[in-house]
Each structure stands twice: as structure tokens, then as C-alpha cells.
Amino acid sequence: GSYAYSTISSPLQHLKNITVYGSGLMGAGISQVAAQKGYAVTMVDLDEKVLDRSINIIKASLHRVAKKQFEDNEIKQKELIDFTLSNIKTSTNSSESSKDADMIIEAIIEDIYQKQQLFGSLDEITPTKTIFVTTTSSLPIKEIAKVTKRVDRFAGLHFFNPVPQMKLVEVVRTGEINDETYETLMEFVKNLDKTPVACKDTPGFIVNRLLVPYLLEAIRLVDRGVADPRDVDMAMKSGAGMPMGPFELCDFIGLDTLKSIVDGWRKSGNIDPHIVAPTKMLDDHVKEGKLGRKTREGFFSY
Ligand code: 3HC
């Protein structure tokens, strides 16, 4: 095949095979952007059906990317799509997919026990050189890493939705990470044409630590009857230049995801209790299964 899109540079020579666990929206997006750059990606999930759905998500997104990159050149568009898809394998067999991995990226459900169990078992079957990465947005990296014997080769990479579009990746360092791992991850992120920022292992890292209190305050403002969600969204888009209003963004992120971040912070006791006080509107929506865009109903209907 053509390697026209492959830009793996020398500091990353040893980083070729990437195994991504969890093929939800995050896992699919990360697999896509890595495969676009020529990494050999294996996407692992428990069930073939879920993997098929992820490949379809990737195909749809790739069409947008290819169209944008090669406006009137259908041949080039097809080349990029074929090149990327040829770099992605799917598998339901964990040990087979991991024994040759240079890096494991975990993007499974936000549950500390499941993440610990996964990394604990991967620690036994992957080579010592393999770097472990979690994409958690709400759990302490240190708590996940401690089940392995490679806390120095363990970090967080926090991507944003939609992964192929958003430029930022937070590179989250624990106190134990070694320089080589940290530098490899910074280079890896740049190699994906994204912007890395370094951040300590703290609740919410940078973006969510600022964004989530803002979203909660928007919900409280509506709860207090100050304005309705549509007007709040209009205000923040037209008055503060946000691409999406806070309610639209809540629905985009997923109200269950947002709630799990807030609940986690509250439990940790590390954040001002006023900031993480429960909001009735959010809790009620989640109870009713109105989780946002993915269920076609959240603060708005889709
Ligand atoms: N794949 C590839 N490209 C995509 C895409 C996808 N899934 N979704 C959107 N895009 C691209 C489009 O191709 C388009 O590119 P262009 O402007 O260069 O031509 C661009 O994004 C804009 O898309 P649209 O015109 O279709 O739609 P919008 O202008 O409404 O933009 C948006 C959509 C990019 C999602 C924009 O509304 C946005 O930036 N919203 C805020 C998103 C955000 O804040 N994300 C972070 C959430 S927090 C998080 O993820 C952390 C977690 O831990 C909670």
C-alpha cells in the first residue's frame, strides 16, 4: 500500500502496534486517528456486533475527513479511506491482540474495577516494554496503574469528542511516570496532528475541571428559573463564542458521563462541595434514561 500518509518519525520507531480496548465512540475515534497516521491498530471489544458498529462509525467519520482534506480529488479521498481501514484490525481475543502491542490504549467503561481488572491481566501477558494508557476522564490514573508492575510506563491520554476533530489531548502524568514514556506520549500526540498539554493526575485534569463546573452552573441557572435552556445556549454561543451552548454540549457529552464525573468528584472529597452539589435536573434525566444525543433525548430531543 501507499505510505503517503505515514509520518511515524524516528523517536517513535518503537511505537508501531497499538491495541485499543473498548470500541465505543472514544475507542473508535482513537483507532481512526492512529490508523490514519499509519499505526497498526487492533481494536478489541467483547462482541463482534459492537466492533462492526465501530467500524461503521469510523467509515462515516473518515468520509468527512477525506472530503475535507481532498476536496475535489475522489481518488485521493479513497486512498486515505482505504489506507486507514487497512491499518485497523478488530478482535475479541484479548491475549492474541496484546502480546505484540507496543502500546495499549484503554477506552472501556468508566469503572475503576473493570479498568483495574483489565490492566492487571494485561500486565501478565504483554511485554515489559509495552506502554499502558488509560483514557479515563474521571478516575485517578494512579489508582488504575497501581494494579500493574509498570507504574513508570503508565499514563493517561485524555481525548475529546469528536476525536477526529478536536485538537487537544491532555497527557496526564502520575508521580511515577518515567521521562521516556512521557516523551513518547507527547510525540505520539503530535504525530496524530494533535496538540498535547501536560497535566498532573488531578480531578478533571484541565478541560473538565473548568468545563464541568460551567455546565453544572448552567443547569442550576435554569433550575433557578433565570432562563430556559434554549436561551442559555443561544447566549453562550452568540455572546461568548462557544461552538455549542452548555445544554447542547451536555447532551453531546452524555448526561450519564457528566453525572459520573460529578459523582466521582463528590466522592473523592477533593473538590469544593458547592461545585459538585447534585443538580436535580441532571439526576432526573439520567434516572429517566434521557442521556442526550445517544438516546435521542436529553435536555433536547434529536
Ligand atoms: N469526525 C470527523 N470530523 C468531524 C466529526 C467527526 N465525528 N464531527 C464533526 N467533524 C468536523 C466536520 O467535518 C467539520 O469540519 P470543518 O469545519 O473543518 O469543515 C467540523 O467538525 C464542524 O462540523 P459541522 O459543521 O458538522 O458541525 P458544527 O460546526 O456544529 O461542529 C463540533 C461540530 C465540532 C462538534 C462543534 O460543535 C464543537 O466543537 N463542539 C464542542 C465540542 C466539545 O466541546 N467537545 C469536548 C467535550 S468534553 C469531552 O469530550 C471530555 C469528556 O471527558 C467529557
Coordinates of N, CA and C in Angstrom, one line a residue, residues 17-18 21 34 65 71 75 89 101 110 114 116 126 135 147 154-157 161 171 184 213 234 254 267 278 299:
N17 N 2.7 -0.9 16.9 CA 1.5 -1.7 17.1 C 0.7 -1.1 18.3
I18 N -0.5 -0.7 18.0 CA -1.3 -0.1 19.1 C -2.6 -0.9 19.3
Y21 N -8.5 -1.0 23.6 CA -9.6 -1.7 24.3 C -10.8 -0.9 24.4
A34 N -5.2 7.1 14.8 CA -3.9 6.4 14.8 C -3.7 5.7 13.5
V65 N -13.5 13.4 6.9 CA -12.1 13.8 6.9 C -11.5 13.8 5.5
E71 N -10.7 17.9 -1.3 CA -12.0 18.4 -1.7 C -12.5 17.8 -3.1
I75 N -10.0 10.2 -5.9 CA -9.0 9.1 -5.9 C -8.3 9.2 -4.5
K89 N -7.4 -3.6 12.5 CA -7.9 -5.0 12.7 C -8.9 -4.9 13.9
A101 N 1.8 -5.8 21.3 CA 1.4 -4.4 21.3 C 2.6 -3.6 21.9
E110 N -16.2 3.6 32.3 CA -15.6 4.4 33.4 C -15.9 3.7 34.7
Q114 N -13.3 -2.5 36.7 CA -13.1 -3.1 35.3 C -11.8 -2.7 34.7
Q116 N -9.1 -1.8 36.4 CA -8.0 -2.4 37.1 C -7.9 -3.9 36.7
T126 N 1.6 -9.0 28.4 CA 2.2 -8.1 27.4 C 3.7 -7.9 27.8
T135 N -7.7 6.2 29.0 CA -8.3 7.4 28.5 C -9.4 7.9 29.5
V147 N -2.3 -1.5 40.0 CA -2.5 -2.9 39.9 C -1.5 -3.6 39.0
F154 N 3.1 4.0 32.6 CA 1.6 4.1 32.6 C 1.2 5.6 32.7
A155 N 0.2 6.0 31.8 CA -0.2 7.4 31.8 C -1.6 7.5 31.4
G156 N -2.1 8.7 31.4 CA -3.5 9.0 30.9 C -3.3 9.8 29.6
L157 N -4.1 9.5 28.6 CA -4.3 10.3 27.5 C -5.8 10.7 27.4
N161 N -14.3 14.6 22.4 CA -15.2 14.3 21.4 C -15.6 15.4 20.5
V171 N -2.1 15.0 28.3 CA -1.1 13.9 28.7 C -1.0 14.0 30.2
T184 N 7.6 9.9 24.8 CA 7.0 9.1 23.7 C 5.5 9.5 23.5
P213 N -17.8 22.4 36.0 CA -18.5 23.4 36.8 C -19.3 24.4 36.0
M234 N -28.2 29.9 23.4 CA -28.0 31.0 22.4 C -27.1 32.0 23.0
G254 N -23.1 13.4 26.9 CA -23.8 12.3 27.5 C -24.1 12.6 29.0
K267 N -17.4 12.1 45.6 CA -16.9 11.0 46.5 C -15.5 11.2 46.9
P278 N -25.3 17.9 43.9 CA -26.1 17.3 42.9 C -27.1 18.3 42.3
F299 N -31.5 17.0 27.3 CA -32.2 18.3 27.5 C -33.0 18.7 26.3

